[in-house]
CSV table of C-alpha atoms in Angstrom, one decimal:
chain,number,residue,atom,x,y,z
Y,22,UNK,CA,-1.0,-13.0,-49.4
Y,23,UNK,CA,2.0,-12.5,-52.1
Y,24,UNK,CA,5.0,-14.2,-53.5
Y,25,UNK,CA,6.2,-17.4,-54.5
Y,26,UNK,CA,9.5,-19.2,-54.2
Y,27,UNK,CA,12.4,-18.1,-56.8
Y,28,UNK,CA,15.2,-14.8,-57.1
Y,29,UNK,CA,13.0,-13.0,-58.8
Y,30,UNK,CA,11.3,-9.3,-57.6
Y,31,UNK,CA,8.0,-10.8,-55.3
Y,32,UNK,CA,9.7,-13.9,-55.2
Y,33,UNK,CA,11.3,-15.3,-51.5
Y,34,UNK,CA,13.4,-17.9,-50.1
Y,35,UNK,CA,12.8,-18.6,-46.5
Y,36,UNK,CA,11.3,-15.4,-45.9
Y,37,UNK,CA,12.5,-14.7,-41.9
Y,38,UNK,CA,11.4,-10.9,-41.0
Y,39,UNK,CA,8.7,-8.4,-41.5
Y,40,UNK,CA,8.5,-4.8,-40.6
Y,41,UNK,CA,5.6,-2.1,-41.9
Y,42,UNK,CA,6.4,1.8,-41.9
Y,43,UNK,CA,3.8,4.5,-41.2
Y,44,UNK,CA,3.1,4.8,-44.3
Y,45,UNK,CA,1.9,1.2,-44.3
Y,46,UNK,CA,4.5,-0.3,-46.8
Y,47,UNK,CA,5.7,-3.9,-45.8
Y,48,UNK,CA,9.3,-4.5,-45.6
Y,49,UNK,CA,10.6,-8.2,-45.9
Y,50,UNK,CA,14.0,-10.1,-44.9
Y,51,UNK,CA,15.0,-12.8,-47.9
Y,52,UNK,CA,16.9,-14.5,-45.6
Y,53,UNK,CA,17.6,-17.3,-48.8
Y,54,UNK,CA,18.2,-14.5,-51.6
Y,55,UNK,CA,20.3,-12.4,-49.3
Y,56,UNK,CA,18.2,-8.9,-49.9
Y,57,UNK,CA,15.3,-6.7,-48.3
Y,58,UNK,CA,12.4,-6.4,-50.9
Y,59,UNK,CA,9.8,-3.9,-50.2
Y,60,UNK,CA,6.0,-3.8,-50.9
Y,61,UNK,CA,3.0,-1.3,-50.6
Y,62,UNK,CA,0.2,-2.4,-48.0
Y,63,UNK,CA,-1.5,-4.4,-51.2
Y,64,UNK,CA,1.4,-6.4,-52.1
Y,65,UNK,CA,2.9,-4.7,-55.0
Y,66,UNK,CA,6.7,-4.9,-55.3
Y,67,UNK,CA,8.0,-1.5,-54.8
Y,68,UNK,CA,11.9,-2.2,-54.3
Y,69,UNK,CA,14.0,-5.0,-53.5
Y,70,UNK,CA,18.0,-4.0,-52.3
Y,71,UNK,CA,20.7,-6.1,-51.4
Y,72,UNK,CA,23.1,-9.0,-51.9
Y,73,UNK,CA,25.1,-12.3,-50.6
Y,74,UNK,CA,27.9,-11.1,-48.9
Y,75,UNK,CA,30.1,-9.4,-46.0
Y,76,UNK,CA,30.3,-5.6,-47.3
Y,77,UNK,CA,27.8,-3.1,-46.6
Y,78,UNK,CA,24.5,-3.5,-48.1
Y,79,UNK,CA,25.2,-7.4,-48.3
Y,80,UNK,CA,23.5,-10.1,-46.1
Y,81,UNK,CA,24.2,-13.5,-44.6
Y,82,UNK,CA,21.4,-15.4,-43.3
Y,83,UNK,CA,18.8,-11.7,-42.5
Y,84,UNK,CA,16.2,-12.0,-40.3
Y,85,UNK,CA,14.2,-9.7,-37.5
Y,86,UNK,CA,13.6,-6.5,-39.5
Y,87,UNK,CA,12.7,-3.1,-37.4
Y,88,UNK,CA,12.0,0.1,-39.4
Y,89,UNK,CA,11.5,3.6,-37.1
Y,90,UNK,CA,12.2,7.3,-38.1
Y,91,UNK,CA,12.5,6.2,-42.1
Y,92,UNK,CA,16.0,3.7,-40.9
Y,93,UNK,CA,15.4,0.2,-41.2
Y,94,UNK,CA,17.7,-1.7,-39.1
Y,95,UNK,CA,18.0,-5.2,-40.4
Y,96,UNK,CA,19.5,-8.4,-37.9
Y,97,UNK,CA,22.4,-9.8,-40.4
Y,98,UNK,CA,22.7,-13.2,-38.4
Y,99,UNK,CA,25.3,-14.8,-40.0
Y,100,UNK,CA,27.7,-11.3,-40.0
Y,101,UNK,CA,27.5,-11.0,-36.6
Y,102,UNK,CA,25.6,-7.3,-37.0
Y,103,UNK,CA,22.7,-5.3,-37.6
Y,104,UNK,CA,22.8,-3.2,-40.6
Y,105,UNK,CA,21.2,-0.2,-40.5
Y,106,UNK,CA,19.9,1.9,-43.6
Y,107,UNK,CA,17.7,4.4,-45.1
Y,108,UNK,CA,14.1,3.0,-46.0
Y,109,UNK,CA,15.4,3.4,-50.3
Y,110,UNK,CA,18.0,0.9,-49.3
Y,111,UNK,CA,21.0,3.6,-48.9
Y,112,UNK,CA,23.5,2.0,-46.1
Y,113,UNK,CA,24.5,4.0,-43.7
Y,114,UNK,CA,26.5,1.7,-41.1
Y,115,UNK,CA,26.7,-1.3,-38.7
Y,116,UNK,CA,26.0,-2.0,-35.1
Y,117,UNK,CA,28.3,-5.0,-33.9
Y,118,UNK,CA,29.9,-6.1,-30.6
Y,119,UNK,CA,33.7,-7.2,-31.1
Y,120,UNK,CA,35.6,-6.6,-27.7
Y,121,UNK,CA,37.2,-9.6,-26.1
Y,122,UNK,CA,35.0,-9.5,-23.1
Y,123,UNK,CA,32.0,-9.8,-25.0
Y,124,UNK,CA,31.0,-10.4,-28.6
Y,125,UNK,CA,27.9,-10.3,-30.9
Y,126,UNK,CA,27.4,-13.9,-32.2
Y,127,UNK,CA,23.7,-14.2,-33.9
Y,128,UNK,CA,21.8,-11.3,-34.2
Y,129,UNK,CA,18.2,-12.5,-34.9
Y,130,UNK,CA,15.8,-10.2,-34.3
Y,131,UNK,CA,16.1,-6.1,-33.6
Y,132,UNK,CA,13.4,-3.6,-32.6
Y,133,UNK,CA,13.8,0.2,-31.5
Y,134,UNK,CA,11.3,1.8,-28.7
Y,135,UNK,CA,10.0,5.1,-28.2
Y,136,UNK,CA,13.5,6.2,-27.4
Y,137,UNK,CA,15.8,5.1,-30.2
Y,138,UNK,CA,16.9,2.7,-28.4
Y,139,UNK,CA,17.9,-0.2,-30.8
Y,140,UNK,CA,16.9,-3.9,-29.1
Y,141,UNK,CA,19.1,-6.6,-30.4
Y,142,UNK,CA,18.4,-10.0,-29.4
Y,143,UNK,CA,21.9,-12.2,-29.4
Y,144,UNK,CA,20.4,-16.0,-29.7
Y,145,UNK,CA,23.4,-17.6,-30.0
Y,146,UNK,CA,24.7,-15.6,-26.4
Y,147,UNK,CA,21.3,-15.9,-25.3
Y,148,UNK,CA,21.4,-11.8,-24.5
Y,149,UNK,CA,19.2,-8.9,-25.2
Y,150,UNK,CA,21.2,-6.3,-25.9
Y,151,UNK,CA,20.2,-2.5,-26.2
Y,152,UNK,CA,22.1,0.1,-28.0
Y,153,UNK,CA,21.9,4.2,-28.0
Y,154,UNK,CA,20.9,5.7,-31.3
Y,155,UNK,CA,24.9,6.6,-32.2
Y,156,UNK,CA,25.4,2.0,-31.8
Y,157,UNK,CA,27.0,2.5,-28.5
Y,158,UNK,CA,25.6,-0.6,-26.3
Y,159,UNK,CA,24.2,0.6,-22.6
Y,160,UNK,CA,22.6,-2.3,-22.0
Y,161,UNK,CA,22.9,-6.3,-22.0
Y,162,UNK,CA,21.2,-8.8,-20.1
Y,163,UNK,CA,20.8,-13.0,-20.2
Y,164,UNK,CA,22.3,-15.9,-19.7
Y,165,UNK,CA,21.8,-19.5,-20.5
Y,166,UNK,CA,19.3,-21.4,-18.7
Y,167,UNK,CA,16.4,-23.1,-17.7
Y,168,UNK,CA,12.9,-22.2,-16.8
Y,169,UNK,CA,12.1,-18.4,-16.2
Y,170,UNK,CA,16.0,-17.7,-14.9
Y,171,UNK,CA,17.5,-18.0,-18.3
Y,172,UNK,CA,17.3,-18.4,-22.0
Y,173,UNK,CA,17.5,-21.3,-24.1
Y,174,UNK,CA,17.8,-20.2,-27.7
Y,175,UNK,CA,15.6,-17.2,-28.2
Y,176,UNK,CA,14.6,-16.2,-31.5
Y,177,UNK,CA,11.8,-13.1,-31.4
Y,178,UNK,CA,12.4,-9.8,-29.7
Y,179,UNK,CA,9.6,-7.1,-29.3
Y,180,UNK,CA,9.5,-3.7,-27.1
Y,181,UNK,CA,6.1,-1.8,-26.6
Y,182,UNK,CA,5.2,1.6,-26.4
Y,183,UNK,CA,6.1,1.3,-22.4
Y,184,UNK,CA,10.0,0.8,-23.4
Y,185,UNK,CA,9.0,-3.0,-21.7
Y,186,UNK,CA,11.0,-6.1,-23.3
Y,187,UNK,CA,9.2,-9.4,-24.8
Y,188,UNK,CA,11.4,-12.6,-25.6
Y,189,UNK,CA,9.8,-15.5,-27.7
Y,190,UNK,CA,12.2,-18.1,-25.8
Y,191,UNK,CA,12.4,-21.2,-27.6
Y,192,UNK,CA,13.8,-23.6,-26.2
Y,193,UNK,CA,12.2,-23.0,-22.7
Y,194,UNK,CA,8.5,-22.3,-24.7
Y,195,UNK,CA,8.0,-19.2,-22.8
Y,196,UNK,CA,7.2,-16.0,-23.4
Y,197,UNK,CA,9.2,-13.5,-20.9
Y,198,UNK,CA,9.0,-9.8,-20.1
Y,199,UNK,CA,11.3,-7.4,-19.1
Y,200,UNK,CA,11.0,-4.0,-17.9
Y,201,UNK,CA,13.5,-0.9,-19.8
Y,202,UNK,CA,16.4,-2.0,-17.7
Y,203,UNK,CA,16.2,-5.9,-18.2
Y,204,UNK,CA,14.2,-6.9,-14.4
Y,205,UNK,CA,12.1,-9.7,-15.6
Y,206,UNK,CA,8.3,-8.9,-15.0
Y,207,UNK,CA,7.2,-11.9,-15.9
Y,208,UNK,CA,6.9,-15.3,-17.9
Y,209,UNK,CA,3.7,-17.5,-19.7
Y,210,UNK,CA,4.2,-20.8,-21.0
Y,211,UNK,CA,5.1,-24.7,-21.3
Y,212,UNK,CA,5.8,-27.2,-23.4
Y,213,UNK,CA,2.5,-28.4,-25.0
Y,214,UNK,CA,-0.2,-28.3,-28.0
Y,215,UNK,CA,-3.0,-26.2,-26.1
Y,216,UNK,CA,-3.4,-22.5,-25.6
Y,217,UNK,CA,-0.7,-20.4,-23.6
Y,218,UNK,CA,1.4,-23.5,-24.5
Y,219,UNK,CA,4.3,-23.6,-27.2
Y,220,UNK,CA,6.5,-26.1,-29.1
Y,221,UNK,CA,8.9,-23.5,-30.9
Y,222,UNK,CA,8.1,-20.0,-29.7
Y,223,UNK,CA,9.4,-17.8,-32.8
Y,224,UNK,CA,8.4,-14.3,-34.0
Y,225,UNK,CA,6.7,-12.0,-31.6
Y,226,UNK,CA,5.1,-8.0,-31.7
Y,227,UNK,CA,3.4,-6.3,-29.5
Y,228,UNK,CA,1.0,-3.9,-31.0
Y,229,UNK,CA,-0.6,-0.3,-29.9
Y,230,UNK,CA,-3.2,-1.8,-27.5
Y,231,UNK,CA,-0.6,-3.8,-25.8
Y,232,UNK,CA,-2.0,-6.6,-27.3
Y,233,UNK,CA,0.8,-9.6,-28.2
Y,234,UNK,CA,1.2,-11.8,-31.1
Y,235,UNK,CA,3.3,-14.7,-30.9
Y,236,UNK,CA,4.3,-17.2,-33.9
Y,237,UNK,CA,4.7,-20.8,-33.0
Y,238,UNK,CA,7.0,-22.5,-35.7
Y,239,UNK,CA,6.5,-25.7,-34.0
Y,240,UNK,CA,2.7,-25.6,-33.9
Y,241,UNK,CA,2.4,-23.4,-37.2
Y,242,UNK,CA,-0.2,-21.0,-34.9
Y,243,UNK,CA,0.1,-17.6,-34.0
Y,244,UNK,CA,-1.4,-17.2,-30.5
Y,245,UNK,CA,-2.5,-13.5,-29.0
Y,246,UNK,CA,-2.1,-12.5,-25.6
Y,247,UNK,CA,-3.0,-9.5,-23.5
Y,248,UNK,CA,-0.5,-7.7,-21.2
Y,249,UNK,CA,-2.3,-6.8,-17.7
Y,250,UNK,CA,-1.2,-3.2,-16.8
Y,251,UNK,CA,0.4,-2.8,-13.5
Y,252,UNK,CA,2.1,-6.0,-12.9
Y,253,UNK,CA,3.7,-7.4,-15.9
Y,254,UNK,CA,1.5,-10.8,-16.0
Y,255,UNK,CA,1.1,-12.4,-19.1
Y,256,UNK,CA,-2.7,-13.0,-19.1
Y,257,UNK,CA,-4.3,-15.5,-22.4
């Protein structure tokens, strides 16, 4: 473990994302400081980037961090976007949804898959959306709701190596997967303290085995699942 509470370099205020690169470095959203700061594997500061604000290289409120292909692509909740730039902190531009049809609201959390394809997960909207690697969005699915037929304020977005789609719902403490295209494959979870059950679903990753880890801000656990091949089901 590293850091403490304060503005300075190692230092975090409501820390809200975490992304590590092939080379193993770890790459952390300072939600309360406005920046990205960036470590090696062992917790030495490497690089911190990043400021307050509504111009490029600026953040309001960052969260879910994804880095792939040396981008990182960072969700800046309270701008409505996800900014996306070169690992040394070098911006290069912004994915955002601002027709009158349909608008980005809260981007929280953003993964990429196998593809490019850049995840986005839209709480406030309650949508997944998915994006081509030039930001052009292809894909959006979810509504509000109940039970498995909806979401209800989700906050952690993860994709496997598959291309499949895993929301931490919150508000309906459920996990739900989704195949490439947005067909829900399947749903774990209820309201409750014991195992496969959540309070406040949160951040969520799937790793290489398939294997996935789910933090529960209302419990303060991080549960692990596996993911049965074949038919979606959520297995504990």
């Amino acid at each position: 473990t590293w850091g403490s509470r304060g503005d300075q370099s190692g230092q975090f205020k409501n820390p809200s994302g975490i992304a590590v690169d092939e080379q193993g470095n770890v790459y952390v959203s300072d939600g309360g400081n406005g920046r990205i700061q960036v470590f090696d594997g062992s917790g030495a500061f490497l690089r911190g980037f990043g400021a307050k604000g509504s111009g490029p290289k600026q953040f309001s409120n960052p969260g879910g961090i994804s880095v792939a292909q040396g981008l990182l692509y960072v969700a800046d909740a309270g701008n409505s976007r996800v900014q996306v730039l070169t690992t040394q902190g070098i911006f290069l531009g912004q994915i955002t949804v601002t027709t009158k049809k349909d608008e980005m609201k809260t981007p929280v959390d953003v993964a990429v898959d196998a593809q490019g394809r850049i995840h986005v997960l839209d709480s406030v909207m309650n949508k997944v959306r998915v994006f081509n690697d030039d930001g052009v969005q292809i894909l959006s699915f979810g509504a509000s709701g109940k039970g498995t037929e909806g979401f209800d304020e989700p906050l952690g977005l993860a994709v496997d190596g598959a291309g499949n789609i895993y929301i931490a719902d919150s508000g309906n403490a459920k996990i739900k997967k989704f195949d490439p295209q947005g067909k829900l494959l399947g749903s774990i979870g209820s309201e409750g303290l014991g195992p496969g059950q959540f309070r406040k679903p949160s951040g969520i990753k799937v790793d290489r085995e398939g294997n996935i880890h789910l933090l529960d801000l209302g419990k303060h656990t991080l549960q692990i699942f596996t993911s049965e091949c074949g038919d979606g089901a959520l297995i504990v």
